Coordinates of C-alpha atoms in Angstrom, one line a residue:
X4 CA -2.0 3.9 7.7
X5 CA -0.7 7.1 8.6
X6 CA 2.3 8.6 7.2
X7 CA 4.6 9.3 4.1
X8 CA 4.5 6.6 1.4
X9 CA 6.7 6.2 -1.6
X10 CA 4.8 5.9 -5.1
X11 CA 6.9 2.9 -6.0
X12 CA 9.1 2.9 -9.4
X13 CA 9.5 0.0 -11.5
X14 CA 12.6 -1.4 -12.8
X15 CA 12.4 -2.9 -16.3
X16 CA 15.3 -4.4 -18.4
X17 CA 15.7 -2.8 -22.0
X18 CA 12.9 -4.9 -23.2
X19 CA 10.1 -3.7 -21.1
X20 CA 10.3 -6.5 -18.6
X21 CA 9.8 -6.3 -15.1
X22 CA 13.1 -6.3 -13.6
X23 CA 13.3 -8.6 -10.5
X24 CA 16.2 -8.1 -9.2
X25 CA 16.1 -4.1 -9.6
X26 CA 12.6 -3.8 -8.3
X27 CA 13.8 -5.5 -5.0
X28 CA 16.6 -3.1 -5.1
X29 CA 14.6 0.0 -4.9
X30 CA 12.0 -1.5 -2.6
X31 CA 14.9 -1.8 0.1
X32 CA 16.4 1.8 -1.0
X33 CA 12.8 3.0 0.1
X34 CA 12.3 1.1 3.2
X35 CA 16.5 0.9 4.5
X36 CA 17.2 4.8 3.2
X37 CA 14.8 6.7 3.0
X38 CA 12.7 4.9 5.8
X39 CA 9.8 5.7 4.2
X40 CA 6.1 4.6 6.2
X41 CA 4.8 2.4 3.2
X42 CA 4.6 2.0 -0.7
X43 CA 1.7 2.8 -3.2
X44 CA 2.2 0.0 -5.5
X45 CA 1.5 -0.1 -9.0
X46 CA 0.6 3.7 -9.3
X47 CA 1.4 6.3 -12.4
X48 CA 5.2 6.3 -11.4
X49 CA 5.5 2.5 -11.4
X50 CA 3.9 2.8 -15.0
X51 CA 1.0 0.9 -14.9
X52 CA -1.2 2.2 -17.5
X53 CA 1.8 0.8 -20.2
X54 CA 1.7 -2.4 -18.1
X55 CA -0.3 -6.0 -19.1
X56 CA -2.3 -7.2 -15.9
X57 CA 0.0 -10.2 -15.8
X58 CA 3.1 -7.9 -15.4
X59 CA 0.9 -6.3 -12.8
X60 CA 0.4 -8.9 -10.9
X61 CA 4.1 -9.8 -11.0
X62 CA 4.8 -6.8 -9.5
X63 CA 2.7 -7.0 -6.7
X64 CA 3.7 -10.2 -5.8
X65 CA 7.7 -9.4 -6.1
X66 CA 6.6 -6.5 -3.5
X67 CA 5.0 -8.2 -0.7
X68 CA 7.2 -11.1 -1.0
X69 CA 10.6 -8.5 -0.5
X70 CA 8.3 -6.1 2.1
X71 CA 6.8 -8.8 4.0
X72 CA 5.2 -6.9 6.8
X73 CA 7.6 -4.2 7.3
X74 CA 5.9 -1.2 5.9
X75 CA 2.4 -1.1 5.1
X76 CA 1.2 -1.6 1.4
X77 CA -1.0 0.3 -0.9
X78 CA -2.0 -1.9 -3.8
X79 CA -3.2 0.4 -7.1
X80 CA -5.7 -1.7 -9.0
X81 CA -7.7 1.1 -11.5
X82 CA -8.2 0.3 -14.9
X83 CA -10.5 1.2 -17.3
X84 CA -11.3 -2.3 -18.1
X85 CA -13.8 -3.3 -14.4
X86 CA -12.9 -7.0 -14.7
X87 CA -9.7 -6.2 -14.7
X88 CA -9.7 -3.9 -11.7
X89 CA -11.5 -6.5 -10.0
X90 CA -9.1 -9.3 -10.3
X91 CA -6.3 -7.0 -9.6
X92 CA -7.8 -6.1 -6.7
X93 CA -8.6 -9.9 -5.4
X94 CA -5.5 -10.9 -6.7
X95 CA -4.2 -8.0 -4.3
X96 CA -6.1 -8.4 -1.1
X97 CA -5.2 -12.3 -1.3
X98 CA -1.2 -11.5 -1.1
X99 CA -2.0 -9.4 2.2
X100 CA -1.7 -5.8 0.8
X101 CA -3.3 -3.4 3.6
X102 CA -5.5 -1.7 1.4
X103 CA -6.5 -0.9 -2.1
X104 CA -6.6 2.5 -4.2
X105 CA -8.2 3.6 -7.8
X106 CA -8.1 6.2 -10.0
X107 CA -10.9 7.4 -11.0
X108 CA -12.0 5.9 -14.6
X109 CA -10.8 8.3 -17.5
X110 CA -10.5 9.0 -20.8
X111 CA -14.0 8.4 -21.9
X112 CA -16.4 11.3 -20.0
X113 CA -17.6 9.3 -17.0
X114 CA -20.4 10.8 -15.0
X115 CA -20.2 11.0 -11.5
X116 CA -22.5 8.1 -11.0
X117 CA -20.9 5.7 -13.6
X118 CA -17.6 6.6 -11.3
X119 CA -18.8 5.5 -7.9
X120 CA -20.5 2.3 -9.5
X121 CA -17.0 1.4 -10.7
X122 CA -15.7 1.9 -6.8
X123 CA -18.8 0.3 -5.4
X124 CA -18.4 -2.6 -8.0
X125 CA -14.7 -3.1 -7.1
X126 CA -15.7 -3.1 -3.3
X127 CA -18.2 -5.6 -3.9
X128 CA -16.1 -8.4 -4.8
X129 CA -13.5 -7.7 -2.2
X130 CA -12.5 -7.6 1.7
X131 CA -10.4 -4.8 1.6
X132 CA -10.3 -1.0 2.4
X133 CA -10.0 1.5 -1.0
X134 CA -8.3 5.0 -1.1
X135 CA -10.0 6.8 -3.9
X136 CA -7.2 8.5 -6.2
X137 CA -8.0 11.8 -7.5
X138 CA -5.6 13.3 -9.9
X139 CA -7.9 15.4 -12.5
X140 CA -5.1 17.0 -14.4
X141 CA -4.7 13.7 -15.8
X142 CA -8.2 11.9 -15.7
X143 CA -10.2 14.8 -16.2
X144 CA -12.1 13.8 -13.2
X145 CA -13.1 16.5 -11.1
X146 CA -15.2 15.6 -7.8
X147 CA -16.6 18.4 -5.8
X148 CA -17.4 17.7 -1.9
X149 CA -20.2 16.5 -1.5
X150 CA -19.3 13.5 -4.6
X151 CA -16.5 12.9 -2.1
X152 CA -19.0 12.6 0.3
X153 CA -21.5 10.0 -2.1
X154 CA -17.9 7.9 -2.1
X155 CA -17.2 8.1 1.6
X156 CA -21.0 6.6 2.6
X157 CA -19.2 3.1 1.5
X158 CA -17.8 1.9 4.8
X159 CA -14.9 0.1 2.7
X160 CA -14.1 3.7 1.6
X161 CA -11.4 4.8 3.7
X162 CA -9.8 7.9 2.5
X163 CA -8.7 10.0 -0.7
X164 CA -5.0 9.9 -2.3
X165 CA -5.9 14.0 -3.4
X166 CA -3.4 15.2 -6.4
X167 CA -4.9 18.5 -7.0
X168 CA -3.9 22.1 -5.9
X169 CA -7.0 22.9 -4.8
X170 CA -6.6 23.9 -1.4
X171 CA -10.1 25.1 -0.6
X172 CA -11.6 21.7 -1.8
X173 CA -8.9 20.0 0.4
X174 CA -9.4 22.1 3.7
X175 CA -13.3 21.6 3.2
X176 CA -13.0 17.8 3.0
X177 CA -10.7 17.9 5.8
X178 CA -13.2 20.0 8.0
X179 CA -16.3 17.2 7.2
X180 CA -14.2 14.0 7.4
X181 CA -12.1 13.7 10.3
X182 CA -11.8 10.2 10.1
X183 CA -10.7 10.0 6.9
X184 CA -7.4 9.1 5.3
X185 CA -6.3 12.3 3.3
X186 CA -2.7 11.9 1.7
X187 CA -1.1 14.6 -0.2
X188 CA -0.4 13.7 -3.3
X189 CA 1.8 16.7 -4.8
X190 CA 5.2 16.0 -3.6
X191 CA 5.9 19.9 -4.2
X192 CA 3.0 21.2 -2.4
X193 CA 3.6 18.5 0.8
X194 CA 4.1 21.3 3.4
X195 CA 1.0 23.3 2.2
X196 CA -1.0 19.9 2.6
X197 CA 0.5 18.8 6.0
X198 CA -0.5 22.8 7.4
X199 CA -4.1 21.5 7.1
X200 CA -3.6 18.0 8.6
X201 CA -3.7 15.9 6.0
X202 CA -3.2 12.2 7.8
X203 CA 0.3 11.4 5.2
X204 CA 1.3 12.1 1.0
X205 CA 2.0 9.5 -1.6
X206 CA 4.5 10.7 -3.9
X207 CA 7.2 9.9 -6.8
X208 CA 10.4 11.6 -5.7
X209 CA 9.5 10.0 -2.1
X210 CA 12.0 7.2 -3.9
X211 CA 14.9 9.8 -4.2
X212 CA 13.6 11.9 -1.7
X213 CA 11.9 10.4 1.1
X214 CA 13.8 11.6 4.2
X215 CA 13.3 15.1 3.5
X216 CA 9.4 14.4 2.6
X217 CA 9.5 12.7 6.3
X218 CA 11.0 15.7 7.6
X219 CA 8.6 18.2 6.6
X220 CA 5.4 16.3 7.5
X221 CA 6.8 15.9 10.8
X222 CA 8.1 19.7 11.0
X223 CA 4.6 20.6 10.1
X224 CA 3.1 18.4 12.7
X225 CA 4.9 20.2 15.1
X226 CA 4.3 23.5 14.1
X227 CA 7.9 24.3 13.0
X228 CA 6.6 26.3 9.9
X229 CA 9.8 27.7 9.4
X230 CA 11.6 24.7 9.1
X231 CA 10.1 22.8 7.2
X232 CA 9.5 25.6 4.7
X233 CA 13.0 25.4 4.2
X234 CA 13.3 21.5 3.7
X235 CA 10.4 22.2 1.1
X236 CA 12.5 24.7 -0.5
X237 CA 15.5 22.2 -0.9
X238 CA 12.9 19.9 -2.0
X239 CA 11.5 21.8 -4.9
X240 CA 15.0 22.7 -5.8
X241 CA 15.6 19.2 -6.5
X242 CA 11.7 18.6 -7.9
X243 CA 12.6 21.4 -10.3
X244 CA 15.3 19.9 -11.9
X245 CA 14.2 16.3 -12.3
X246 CA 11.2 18.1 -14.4
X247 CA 13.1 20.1 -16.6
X248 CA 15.2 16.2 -17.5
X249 CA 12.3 14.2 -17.4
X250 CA 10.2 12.9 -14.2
X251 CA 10.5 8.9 -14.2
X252 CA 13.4 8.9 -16.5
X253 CA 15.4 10.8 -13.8
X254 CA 14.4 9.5 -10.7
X255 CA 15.6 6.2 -12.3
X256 CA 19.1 7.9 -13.1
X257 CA 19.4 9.2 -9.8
X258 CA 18.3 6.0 -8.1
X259 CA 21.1 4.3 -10.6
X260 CA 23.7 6.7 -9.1
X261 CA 23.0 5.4 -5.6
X262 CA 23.7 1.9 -6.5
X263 CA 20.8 0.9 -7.1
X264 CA 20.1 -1.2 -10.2
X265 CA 16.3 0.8 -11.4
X266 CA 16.0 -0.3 -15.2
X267 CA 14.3 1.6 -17.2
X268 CA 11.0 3.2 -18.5
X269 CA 9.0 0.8 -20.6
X270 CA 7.8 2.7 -24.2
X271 CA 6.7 5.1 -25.7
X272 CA 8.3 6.8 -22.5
X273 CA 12.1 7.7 -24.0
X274 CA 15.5 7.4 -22.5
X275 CA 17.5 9.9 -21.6
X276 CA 20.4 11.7 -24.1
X277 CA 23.7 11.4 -22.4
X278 CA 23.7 15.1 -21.8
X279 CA 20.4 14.3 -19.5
X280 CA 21.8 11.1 -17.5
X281 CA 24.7 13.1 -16.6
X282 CA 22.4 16.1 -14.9
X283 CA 21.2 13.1 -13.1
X284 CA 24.0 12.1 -11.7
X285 CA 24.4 15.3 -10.6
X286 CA 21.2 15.8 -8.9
X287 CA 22.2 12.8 -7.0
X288 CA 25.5 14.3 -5.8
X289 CA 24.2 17.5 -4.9
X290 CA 20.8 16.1 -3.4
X291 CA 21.2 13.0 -2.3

């Protein structure tokens, strides 16, 4: 499970529907161009939390059926509704996906042990491994280490998808879990992350941007500091500018540049002015 995984976008037509035929298109930009070790399906950039269950369901199951077995699949089944995170996740684990993640439950103030009942009660009712997802700036969920260490007791708990810039927090779970999965989840931060031996990163612009993500995680592996400081730089050049257009908005321009048919955001999430798709297309000249 090692390695550099694309946070999967989703195509949808101008209606909010899932797109079939574009979401098959960018799965095989991910695996065929940027070689990428796996997808996290179903996670912030494929906008889930705008998404019915049905629609993501249908999206898992387009997925595996295009992938087969040739990466390894990350199937993202939080909600803030249980029963639906537990059906996701059997729904999931019964089309083969090689393991499960969750954010952590947000908006309403969760206390730590409300939030490791909702893991344990997902794990429960499924045979499958879960990656805890830890984003705080956007769940308001902070978790020191020894919470981490409350989650990790439960066998089924595998490993943490950590999108926080807290470096000390990340070198301290590293030090008292060896054996635990640790990706990166801060595509901009990757090198910083890989310098403490993080075990892989799970990351949006991994769909426009995958090869160079590769490159530094394997630079850093072997030491090459230098190196792969300077693919990082090129990379936050380029993670720079699809933030000052507009994060999913632009990765889908760029992607649409390379041929490859990516849809859409579904609403409220706005399109682009013609000014912005056009500083897309650049980014995709000059970058990609």
């Amino acid at each position: 499970m090692n390695g550099i995984y694309t946070a999967l976008i989703c195509s949808f037509d101008e209606n909010g529907k899932v797109n079939e035929k574009g979401l098959r298109e960018i799965v095989r930009h991910n695996i065929d161009v940027q070689k990428v070790d796996g997808l996290y399906v179903n996670g912030s950039s494929g906008e889930n939390f705008l998404m019915s269950a049905d629609q993501k369901k249908k999206v898992f199951e387009i997925v595996k059926d295009e992938v087969k077995d040739e990466v390894k699949l990350i199937a993202q089944v939080g909600a803030l509704d249980i029963d639906e995170a537990v059906e996701l996740a059997q729904f999931a684990t019964d089309l083969g996906y090689d393991a499960l993640s969750a954010v952590t439950p947000f908006y309403y103030r969760f206390d730590f042990e409300e939030v490791k009942d909702y893991y344990n009660t997902i794990l429960e009712n499924v045979d499958n491994k879960m990656i805890i997802y830890s984003i705080p700036a956007l769940t308001g969920v902070s978790m020191n280490l020894e919470q981490f260490a409350e989650l990790f007791e439960n066998e089924k708990v595998i490993g943490v998808k950590f999108t926080a810039p807290d470096f000390f927090l990340l070198e301290r779970i590293r030090h008292a879990f060896p054996d635990k999965l640790i990706y990166s989840g801060f595509d901009e931060m990757l090198l910083s992350a890989a310098v403490l031996n993080v075990d892989g990163a799970i990351g949006s612009t991994f769909n426009v941007n995958g090869q160079r993500a590769k490159q530094i995680y394997a630079l850093a592996k072997e030491s090459r500091i230098d190196e792969a400081r300077e693919v990082q730089k090129v990379t936050n050049d380029l993670i720079a500018e699809i933030l000052a257009n507009g994060l999913y908005q632009t990765i889908k321009e760029i992607l649409k540049a390379q041929g490859v048919d990516a849809g859409y955001c579904r609403k409220p999430m706005k399109r682009l002015t013609e000014d912005k798709v056009e500083n897309a297309k650049a980014m995709a000249a000059k970058y990609c």
